[in-house]
CSV table of C-alpha atoms and ligand atoms in Angstrom, one decimal:
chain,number,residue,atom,x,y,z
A,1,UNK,CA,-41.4,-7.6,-7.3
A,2,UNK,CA,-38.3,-6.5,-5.2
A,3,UNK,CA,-37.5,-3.1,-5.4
A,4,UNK,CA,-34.8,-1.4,-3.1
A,5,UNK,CA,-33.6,2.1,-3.5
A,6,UNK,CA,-29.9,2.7,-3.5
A,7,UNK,CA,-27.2,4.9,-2.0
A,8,UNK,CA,-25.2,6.1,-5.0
A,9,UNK,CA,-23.6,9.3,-2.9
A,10,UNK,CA,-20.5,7.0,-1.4
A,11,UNK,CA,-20.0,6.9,-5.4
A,12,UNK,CA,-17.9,9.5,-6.2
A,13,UNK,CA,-18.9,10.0,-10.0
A,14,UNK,CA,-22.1,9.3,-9.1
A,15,UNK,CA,-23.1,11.6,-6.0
A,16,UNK,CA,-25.2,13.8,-7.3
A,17,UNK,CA,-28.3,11.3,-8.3
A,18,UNK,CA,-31.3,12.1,-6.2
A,19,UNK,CA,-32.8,8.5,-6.4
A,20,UNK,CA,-31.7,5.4,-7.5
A,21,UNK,CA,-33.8,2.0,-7.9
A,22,UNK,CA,-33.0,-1.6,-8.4
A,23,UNK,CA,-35.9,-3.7,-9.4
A,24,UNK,CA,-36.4,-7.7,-9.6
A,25,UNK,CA,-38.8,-9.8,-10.6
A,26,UNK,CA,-37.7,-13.4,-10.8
A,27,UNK,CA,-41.1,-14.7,-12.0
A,28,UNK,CA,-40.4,-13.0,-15.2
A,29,UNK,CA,-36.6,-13.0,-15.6
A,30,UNK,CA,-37.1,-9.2,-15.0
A,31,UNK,CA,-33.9,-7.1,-13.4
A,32,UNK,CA,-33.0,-3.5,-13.8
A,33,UNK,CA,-31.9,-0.4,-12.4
A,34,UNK,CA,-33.6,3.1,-12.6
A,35,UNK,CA,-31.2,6.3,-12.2
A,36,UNK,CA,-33.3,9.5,-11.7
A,37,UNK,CA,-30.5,12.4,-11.6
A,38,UNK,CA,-32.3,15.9,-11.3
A,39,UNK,CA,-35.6,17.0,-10.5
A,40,UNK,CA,-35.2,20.3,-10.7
A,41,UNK,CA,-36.9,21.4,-13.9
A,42,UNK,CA,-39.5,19.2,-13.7
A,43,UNK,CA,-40.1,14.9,-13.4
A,44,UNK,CA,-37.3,12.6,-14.4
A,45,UNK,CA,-37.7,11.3,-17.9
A,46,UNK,CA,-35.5,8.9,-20.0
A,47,UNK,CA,-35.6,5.8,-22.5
A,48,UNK,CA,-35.5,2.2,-21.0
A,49,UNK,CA,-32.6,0.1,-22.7
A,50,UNK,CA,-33.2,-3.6,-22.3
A,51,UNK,CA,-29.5,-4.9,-22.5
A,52,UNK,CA,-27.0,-7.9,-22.3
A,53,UNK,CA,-24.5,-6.8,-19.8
A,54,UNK,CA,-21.4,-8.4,-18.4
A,55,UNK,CA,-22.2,-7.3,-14.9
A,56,UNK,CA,-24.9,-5.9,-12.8
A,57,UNK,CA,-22.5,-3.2,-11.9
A,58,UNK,CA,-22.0,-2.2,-15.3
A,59,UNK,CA,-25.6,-2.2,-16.3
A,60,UNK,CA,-26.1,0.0,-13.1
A,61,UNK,CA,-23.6,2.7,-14.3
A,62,UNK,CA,-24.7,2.6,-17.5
A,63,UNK,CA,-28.2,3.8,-16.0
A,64,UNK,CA,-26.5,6.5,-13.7
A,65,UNK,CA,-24.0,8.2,-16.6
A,66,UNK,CA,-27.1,7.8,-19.2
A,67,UNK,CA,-29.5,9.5,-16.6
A,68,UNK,CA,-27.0,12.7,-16.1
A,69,UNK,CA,-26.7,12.8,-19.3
A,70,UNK,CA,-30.4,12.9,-19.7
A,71,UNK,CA,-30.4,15.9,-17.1
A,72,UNK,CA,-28.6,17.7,-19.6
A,73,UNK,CA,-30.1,16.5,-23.0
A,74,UNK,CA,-33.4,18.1,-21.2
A,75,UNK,CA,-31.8,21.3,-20.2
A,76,UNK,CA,-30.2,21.8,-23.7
A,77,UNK,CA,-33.4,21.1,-25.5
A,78,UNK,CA,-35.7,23.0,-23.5
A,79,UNK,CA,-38.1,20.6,-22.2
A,80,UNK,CA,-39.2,21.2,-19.0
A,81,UNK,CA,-38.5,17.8,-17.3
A,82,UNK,CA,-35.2,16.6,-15.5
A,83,UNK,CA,-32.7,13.6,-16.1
A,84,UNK,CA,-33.2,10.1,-15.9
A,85,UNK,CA,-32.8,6.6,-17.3
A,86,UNK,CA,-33.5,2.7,-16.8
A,87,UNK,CA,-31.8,-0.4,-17.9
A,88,UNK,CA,-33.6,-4.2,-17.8
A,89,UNK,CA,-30.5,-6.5,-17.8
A,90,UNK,CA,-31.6,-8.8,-21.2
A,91,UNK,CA,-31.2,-12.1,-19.6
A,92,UNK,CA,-32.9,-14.0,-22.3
A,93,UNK,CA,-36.2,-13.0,-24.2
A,94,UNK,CA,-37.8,-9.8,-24.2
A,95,UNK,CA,-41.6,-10.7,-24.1
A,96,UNK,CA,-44.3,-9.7,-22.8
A,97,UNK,CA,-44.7,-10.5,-19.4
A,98,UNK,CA,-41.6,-9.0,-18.9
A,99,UNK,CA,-42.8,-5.8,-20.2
A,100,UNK,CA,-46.2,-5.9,-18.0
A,101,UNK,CA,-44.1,-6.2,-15.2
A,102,UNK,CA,-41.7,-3.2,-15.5
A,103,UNK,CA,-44.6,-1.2,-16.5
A,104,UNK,CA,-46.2,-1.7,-13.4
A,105,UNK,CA,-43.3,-1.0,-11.4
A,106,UNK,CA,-42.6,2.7,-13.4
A,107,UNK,CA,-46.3,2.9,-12.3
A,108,UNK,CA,-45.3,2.6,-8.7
A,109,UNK,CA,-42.9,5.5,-9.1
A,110,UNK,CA,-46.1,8.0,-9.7
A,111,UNK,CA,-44.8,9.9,-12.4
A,112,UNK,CA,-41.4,11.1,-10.8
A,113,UNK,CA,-39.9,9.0,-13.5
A,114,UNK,CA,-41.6,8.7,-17.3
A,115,UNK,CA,-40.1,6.3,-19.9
A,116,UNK,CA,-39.8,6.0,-23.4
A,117,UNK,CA,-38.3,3.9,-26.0
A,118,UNK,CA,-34.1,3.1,-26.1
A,119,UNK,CA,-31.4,0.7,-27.3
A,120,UNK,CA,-33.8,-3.0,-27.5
A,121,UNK,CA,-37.1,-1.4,-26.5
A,122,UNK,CA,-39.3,-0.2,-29.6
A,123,UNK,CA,-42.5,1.7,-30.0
A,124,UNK,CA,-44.6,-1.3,-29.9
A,125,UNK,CA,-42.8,-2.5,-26.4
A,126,UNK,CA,-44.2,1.0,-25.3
A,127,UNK,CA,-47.6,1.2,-26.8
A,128,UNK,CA,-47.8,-2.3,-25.1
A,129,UNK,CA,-46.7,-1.1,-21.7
A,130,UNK,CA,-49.1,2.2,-21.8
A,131,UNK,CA,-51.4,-0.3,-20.7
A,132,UNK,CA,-50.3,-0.6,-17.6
A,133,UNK,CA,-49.1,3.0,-16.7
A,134,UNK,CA,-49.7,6.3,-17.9
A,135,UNK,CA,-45.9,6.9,-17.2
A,136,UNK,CA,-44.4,4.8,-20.0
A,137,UNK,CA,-44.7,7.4,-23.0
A,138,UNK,CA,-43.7,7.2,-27.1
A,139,UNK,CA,-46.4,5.0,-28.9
A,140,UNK,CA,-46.3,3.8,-32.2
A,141,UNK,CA,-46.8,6.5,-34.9
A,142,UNK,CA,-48.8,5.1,-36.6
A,143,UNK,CA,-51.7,4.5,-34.9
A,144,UNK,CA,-52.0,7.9,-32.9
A,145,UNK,CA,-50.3,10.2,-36.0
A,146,UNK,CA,-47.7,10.8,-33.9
A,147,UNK,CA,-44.0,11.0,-35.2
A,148,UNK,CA,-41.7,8.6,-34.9
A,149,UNK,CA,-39.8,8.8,-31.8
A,150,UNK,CA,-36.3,7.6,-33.1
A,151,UNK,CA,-37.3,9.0,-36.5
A,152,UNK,CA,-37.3,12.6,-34.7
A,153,UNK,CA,-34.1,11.5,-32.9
A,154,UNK,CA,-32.5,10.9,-36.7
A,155,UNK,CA,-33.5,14.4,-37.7
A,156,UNK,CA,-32.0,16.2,-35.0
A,157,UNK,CA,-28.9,14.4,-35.8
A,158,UNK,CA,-29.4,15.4,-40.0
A,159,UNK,CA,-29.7,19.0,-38.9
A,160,UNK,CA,-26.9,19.3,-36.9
A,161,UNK,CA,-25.1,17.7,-40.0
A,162,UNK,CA,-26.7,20.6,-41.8
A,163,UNK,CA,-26.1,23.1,-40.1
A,164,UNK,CA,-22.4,22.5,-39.5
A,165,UNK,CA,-21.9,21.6,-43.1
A,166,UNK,CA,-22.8,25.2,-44.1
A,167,UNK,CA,-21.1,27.3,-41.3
A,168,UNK,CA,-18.0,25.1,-42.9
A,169,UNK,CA,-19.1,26.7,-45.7
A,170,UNK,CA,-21.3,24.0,-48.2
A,171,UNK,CA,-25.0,24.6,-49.6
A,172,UNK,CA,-25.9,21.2,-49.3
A,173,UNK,CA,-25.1,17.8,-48.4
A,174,UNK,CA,-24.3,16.1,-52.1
A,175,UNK,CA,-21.0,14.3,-52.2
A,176,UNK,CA,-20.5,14.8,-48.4
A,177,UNK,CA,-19.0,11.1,-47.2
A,178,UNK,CA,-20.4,10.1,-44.2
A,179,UNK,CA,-20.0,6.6,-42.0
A,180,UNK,CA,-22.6,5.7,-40.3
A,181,UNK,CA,-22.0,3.1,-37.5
A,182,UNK,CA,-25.7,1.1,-36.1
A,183,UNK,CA,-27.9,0.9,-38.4
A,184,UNK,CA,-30.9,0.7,-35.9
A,185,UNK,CA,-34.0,2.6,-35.5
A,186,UNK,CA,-31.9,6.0,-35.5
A,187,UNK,CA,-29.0,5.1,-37.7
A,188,UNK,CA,-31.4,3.6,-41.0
A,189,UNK,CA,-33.7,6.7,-40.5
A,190,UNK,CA,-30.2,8.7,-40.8
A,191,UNK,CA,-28.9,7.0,-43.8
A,192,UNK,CA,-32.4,7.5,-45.7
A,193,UNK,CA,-32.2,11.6,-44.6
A,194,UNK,CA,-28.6,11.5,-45.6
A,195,UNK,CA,-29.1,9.6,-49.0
A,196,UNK,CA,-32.1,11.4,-49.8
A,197,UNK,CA,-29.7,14.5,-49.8
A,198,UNK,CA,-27.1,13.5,-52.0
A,199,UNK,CA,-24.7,12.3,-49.8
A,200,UNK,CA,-22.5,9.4,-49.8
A,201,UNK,CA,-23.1,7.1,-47.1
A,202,UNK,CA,-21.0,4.2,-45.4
A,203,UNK,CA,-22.8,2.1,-43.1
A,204,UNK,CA,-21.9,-0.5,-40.7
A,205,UNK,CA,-23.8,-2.7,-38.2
A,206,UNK,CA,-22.3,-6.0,-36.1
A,207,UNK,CA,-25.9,-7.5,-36.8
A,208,UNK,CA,-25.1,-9.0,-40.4
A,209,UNK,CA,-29.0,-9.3,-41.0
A,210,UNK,CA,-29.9,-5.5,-40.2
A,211,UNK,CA,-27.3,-4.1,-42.5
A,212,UNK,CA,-28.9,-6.7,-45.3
A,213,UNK,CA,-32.2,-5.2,-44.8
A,214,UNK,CA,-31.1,-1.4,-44.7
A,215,UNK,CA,-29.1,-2.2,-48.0
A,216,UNK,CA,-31.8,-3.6,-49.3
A,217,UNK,CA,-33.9,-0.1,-48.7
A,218,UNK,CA,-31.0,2.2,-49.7
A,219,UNK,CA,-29.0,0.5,-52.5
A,220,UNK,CA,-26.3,3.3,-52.5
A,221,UNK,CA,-25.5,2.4,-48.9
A,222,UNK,CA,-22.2,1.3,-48.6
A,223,UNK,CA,-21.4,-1.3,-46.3
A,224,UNK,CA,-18.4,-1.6,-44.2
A,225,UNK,CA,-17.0,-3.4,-41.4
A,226,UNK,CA,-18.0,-2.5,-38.2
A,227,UNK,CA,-14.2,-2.6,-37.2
A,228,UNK,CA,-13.3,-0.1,-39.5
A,229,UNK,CA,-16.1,2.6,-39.8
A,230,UNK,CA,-14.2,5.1,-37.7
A,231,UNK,CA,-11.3,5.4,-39.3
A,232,UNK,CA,-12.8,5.9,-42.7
A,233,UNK,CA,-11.5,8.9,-44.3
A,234,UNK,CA,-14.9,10.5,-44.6
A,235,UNK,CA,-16.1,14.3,-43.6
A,236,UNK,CA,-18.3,13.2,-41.3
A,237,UNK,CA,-18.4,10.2,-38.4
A,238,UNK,CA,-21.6,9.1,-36.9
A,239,UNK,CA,-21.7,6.8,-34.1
A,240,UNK,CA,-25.4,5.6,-34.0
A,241,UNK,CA,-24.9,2.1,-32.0
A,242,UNK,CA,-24.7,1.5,-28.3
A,243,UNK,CA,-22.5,4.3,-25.9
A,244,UNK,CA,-18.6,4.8,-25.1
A,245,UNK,CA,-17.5,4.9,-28.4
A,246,UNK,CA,-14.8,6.8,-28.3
A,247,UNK,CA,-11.5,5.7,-25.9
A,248,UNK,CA,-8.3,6.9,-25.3
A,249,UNK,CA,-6.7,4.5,-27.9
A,250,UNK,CA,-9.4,4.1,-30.6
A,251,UNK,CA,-9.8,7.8,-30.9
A,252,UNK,CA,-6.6,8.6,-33.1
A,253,UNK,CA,-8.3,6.3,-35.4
A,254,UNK,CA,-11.1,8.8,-36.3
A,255,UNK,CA,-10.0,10.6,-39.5
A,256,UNK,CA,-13.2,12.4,-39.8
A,257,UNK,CA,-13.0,16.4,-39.1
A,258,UNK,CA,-16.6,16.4,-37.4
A,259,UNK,CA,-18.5,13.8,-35.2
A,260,UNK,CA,-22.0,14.1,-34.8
A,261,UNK,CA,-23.8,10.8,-34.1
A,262,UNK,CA,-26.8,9.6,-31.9
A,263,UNK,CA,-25.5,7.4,-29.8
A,264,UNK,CA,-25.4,8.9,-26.1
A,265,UNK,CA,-22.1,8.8,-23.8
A,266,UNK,CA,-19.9,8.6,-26.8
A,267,UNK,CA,-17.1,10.3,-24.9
A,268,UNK,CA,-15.7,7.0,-22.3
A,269,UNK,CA,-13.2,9.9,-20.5
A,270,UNK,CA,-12.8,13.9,-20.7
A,271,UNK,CA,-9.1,13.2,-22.3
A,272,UNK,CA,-11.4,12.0,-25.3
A,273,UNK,CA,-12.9,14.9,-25.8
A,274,UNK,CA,-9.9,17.1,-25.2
A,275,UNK,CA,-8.2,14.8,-27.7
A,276,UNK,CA,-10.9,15.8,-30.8
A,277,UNK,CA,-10.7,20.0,-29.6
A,278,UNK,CA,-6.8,19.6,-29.7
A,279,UNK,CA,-6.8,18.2,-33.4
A,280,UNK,CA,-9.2,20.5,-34.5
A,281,UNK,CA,-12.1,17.3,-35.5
A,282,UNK,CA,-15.6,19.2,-34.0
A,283,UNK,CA,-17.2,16.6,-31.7
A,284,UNK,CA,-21.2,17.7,-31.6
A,285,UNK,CA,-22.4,16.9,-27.8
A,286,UNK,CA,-24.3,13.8,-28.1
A,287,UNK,CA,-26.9,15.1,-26.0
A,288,UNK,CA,-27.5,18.3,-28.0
A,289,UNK,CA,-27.8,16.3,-31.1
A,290,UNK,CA,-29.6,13.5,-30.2
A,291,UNK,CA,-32.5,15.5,-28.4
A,292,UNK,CA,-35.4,14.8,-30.9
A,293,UNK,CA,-36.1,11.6,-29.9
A,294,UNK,CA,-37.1,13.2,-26.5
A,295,UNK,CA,-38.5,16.6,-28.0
A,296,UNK,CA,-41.1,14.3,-29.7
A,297,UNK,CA,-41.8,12.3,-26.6
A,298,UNK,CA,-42.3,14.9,-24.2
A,299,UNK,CA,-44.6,17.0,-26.3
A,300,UNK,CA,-47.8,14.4,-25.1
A,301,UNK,CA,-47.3,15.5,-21.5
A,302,UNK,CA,-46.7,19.1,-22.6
A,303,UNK,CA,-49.5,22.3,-23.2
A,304,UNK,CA,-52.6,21.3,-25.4
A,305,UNK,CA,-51.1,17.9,-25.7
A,306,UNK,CA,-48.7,16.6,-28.6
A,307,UNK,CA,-48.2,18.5,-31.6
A,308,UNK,CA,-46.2,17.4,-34.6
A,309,UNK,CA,-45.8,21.4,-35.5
A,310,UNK,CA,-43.9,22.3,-32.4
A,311,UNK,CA,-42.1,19.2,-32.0
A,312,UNK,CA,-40.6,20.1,-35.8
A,313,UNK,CA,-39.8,23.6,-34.5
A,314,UNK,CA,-38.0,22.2,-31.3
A,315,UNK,CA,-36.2,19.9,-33.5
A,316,UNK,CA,-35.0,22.4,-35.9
A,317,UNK,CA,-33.2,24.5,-32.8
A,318,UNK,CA,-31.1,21.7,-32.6
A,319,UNK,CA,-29.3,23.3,-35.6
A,320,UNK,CA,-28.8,26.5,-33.0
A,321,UNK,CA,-28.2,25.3,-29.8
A,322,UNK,CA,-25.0,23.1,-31.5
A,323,UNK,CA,-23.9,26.6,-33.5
A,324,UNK,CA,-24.2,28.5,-30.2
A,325,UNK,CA,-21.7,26.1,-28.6
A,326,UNK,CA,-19.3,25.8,-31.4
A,327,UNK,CA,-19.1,29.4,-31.2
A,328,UNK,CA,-18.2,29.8,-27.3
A,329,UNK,CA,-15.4,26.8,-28.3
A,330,UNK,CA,-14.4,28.8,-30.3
A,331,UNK,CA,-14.2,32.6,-28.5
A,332,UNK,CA,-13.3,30.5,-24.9
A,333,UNK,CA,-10.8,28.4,-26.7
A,334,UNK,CA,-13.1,25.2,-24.5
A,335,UNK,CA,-13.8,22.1,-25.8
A,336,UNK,CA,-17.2,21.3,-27.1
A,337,UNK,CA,-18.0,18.9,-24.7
A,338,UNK,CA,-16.9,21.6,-21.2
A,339,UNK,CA,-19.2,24.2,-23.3
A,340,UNK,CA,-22.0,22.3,-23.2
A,341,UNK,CA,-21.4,20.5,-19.9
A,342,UNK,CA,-21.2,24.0,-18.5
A,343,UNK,CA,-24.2,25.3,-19.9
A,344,UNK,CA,-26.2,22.4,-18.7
A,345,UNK,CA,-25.0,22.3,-15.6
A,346,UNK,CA,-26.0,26.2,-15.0
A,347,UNK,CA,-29.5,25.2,-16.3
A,348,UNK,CA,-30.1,22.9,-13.4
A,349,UNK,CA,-27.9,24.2,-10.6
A,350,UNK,CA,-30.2,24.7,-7.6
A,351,UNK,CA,-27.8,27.3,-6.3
A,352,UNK,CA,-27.9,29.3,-9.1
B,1,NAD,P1,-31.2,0.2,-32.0
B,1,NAD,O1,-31.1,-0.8,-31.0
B,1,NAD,O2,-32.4,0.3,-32.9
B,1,NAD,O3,-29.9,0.2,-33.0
B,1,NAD,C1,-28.6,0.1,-32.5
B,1,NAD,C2,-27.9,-0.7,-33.6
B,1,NAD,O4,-26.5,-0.7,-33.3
B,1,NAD,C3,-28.3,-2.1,-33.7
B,1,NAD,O5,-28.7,-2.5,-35.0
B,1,NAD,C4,-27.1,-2.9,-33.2
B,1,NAD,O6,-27.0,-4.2,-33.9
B,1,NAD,C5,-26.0,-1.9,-33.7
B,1,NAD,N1,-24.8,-2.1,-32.9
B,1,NAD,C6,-24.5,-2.4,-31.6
B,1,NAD,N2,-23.2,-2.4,-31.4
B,1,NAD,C7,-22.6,-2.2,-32.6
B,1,NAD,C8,-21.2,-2.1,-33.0
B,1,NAD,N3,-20.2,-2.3,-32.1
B,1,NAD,N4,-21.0,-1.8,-34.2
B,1,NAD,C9,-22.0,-1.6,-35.1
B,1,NAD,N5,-23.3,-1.7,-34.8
B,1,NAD,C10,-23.6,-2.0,-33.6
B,1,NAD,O7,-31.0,1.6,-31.2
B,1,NAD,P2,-31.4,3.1,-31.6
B,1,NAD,O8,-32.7,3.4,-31.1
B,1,NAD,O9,-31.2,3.2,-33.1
B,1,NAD,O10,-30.4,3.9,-30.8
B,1,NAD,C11,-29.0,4.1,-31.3
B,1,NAD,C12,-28.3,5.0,-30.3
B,1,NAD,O11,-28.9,6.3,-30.3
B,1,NAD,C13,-28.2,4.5,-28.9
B,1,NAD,O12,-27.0,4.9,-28.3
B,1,NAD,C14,-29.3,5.3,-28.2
B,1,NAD,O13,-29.1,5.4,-26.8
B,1,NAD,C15,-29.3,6.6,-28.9
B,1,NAD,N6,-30.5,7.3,-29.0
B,1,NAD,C16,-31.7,6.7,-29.4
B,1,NAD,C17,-32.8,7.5,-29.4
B,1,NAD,C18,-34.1,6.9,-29.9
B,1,NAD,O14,-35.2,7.6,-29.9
B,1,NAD,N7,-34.2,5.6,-30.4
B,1,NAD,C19,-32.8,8.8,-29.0
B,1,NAD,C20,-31.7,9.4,-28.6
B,1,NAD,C21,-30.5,8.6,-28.6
């Protein structure tokens, strides 16, 4: 295994990342990148994605914006552990001597970093790799009576749905229209919530076979082009597929008044989120509402050891934390984005 640490401070953006770690293990077709952002409330922690990407570069960005954004997800939620992230650059195959082999490099790292399930890495890729470290956290439900990891990350994103539908002033979620774009882990656990609530729920997904077998489960689910799911005219958009959703030119698309999704970095520039304050459509930080993924994960390492009850209780403050930003937008006349950015960035601010 090669492993060399790298200088991101010559990288404007990127400057502020207290370690950085490419790794390579050509016996197994294994390359990534590890991005540990902040410290400061306690050890880095953040999902691995395993990935197709265009360009080393990219996938190494992708690792440092997803590991600040990690730093703040933590502060917002509470947890006591600081930002970070890794990406394994999917060059064929996931299997499992891939998976060994990562695992016992985040072993190497001591515990500085813990890692959890992302975008192509499941429960079972984790339970599997909890072999080989201690570090790798977010095993399969099922077999420890733990919740489900991206399930809890769905119901962080339902109640902030919630809880904005009724400060807009509804009971309930039945005939709500809301587009639902990845029907993955997080997005089909999001359909079920919102169908089981009476909503009415447009889906899309590019893999044609994924948005058979969620259609299959939820027969009211209506299926739309991926292309076109934004600019459905539907109360609600959520982007639950892979990051930088939104651009300058695809976001006048979005019809939708409020955007709450799971999908982290949705925002590709500030301008994009200035865009939805100026037009009056309430984007919900991804970070704030996407949270309960790593609520549930954390809660192992946390007092007296994992505890469906609490995590539940963190989840539901989800609902809170979003309300309290909407309503500093709305007094500072801020975006919801700068609100939340700002809060976060107090939270972990050594000079503070
Ligand atoms: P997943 O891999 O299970 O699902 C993602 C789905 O999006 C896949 O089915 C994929 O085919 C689809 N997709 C990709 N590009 C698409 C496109 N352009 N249009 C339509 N569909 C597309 O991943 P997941 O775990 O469900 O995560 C979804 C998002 O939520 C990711 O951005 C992830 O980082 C974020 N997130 C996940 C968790 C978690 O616990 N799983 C927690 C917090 C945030």
């Amino acid at each position: 295994m090669l492993v060399e640490k790298i200088k991101t401070s010559n990288i404007t953006e990127f400057k502020d990342h207290e370690q950085v770690y490419h790794f390579k293990d050509d016996s197994v077709n294994l390359e990534g990148y590890v991005g540990i952002h902040s410290t400061f409330l306690g050890p880095a922690t953040g999902g691995t994605r395993f990935w197709s990407y265009n360009d080393p570069l990219d996938a190494l960005k992708d690792a440092l914006q997803l590991s600040e954004a990690m730093s703040y997800k933590c502060a917002m939620s509470g947890v006591k552990f600081g930002g970070g992230k890794a990406v394994i650059l999917a060059k064929g195959k996931k299997n499992k001597n891939l998976l060994k082999s990562y695992a016992e490099f985040i072993d190497t790292l001591q515990g500085i970093f813990t890692t959890g399930p992302d975008v192509g890495i499941d429960e079972v890729d984790t339970e599997y790799m909890s072999n080989f470290s201690p570090f790798i956290l977010g095993h399969k439900a099922t077999q420890h009576e733990r919740l489900g990891t991206s399930e809890m990350a769905a119901r962080g994103v339902y109640i902030s749905i919630q809880k904005i539908i009724q400060v807009f002033g509804n009971n309930d979620l039945k005939g709500i229209k809301v587009a639902v774009k990845g029907l993955g882990k997080v997005g089909g656990e999001l359909v079920r919530l919102l169908i089981d609530s009476g909503a009415i729920v447009y889906g899309s997904d590019i893999d044609i076979a994924r948005c058979k077998y969620i259609a299959n489960l939820y027969p009211q689910l209506k299926i739309v082009d991926s292309a076109e799911i934004a600019s459905l005219a539907v109360d609600i958009y959520s982007p639950c597929a892979i990051g930088h959703e939104f651009t300058e030119q695809n976001v006048r698309n979005v019809k939708a008044n409020f955007i709450i999704g799971a999908a982290n970095n949705q925002l590709t520039t500030t301008k994009v989120g200035d865009y939805f304050y100026e037009h009056d459509k309430l984007y919900a930080p991804d970070y704030i509402v996407n949270a309960g993924g790593l609520i549930n994960i954390t809660d192992e390492l946390d007092e007296g050891g994992y505890t469906p009850e609490r995590v539940l209780k963190r989840i539901d403050f989800i609902g809170d934390t979003l309300l309290n930003v909407i309503n500093i937008s709305k007094i500072n006349q801020v975006a919801t984005y700068k609100v939340a950015d700002e809060l976060a960035r107090k939270k972990i601010s050594r000079s503070v």
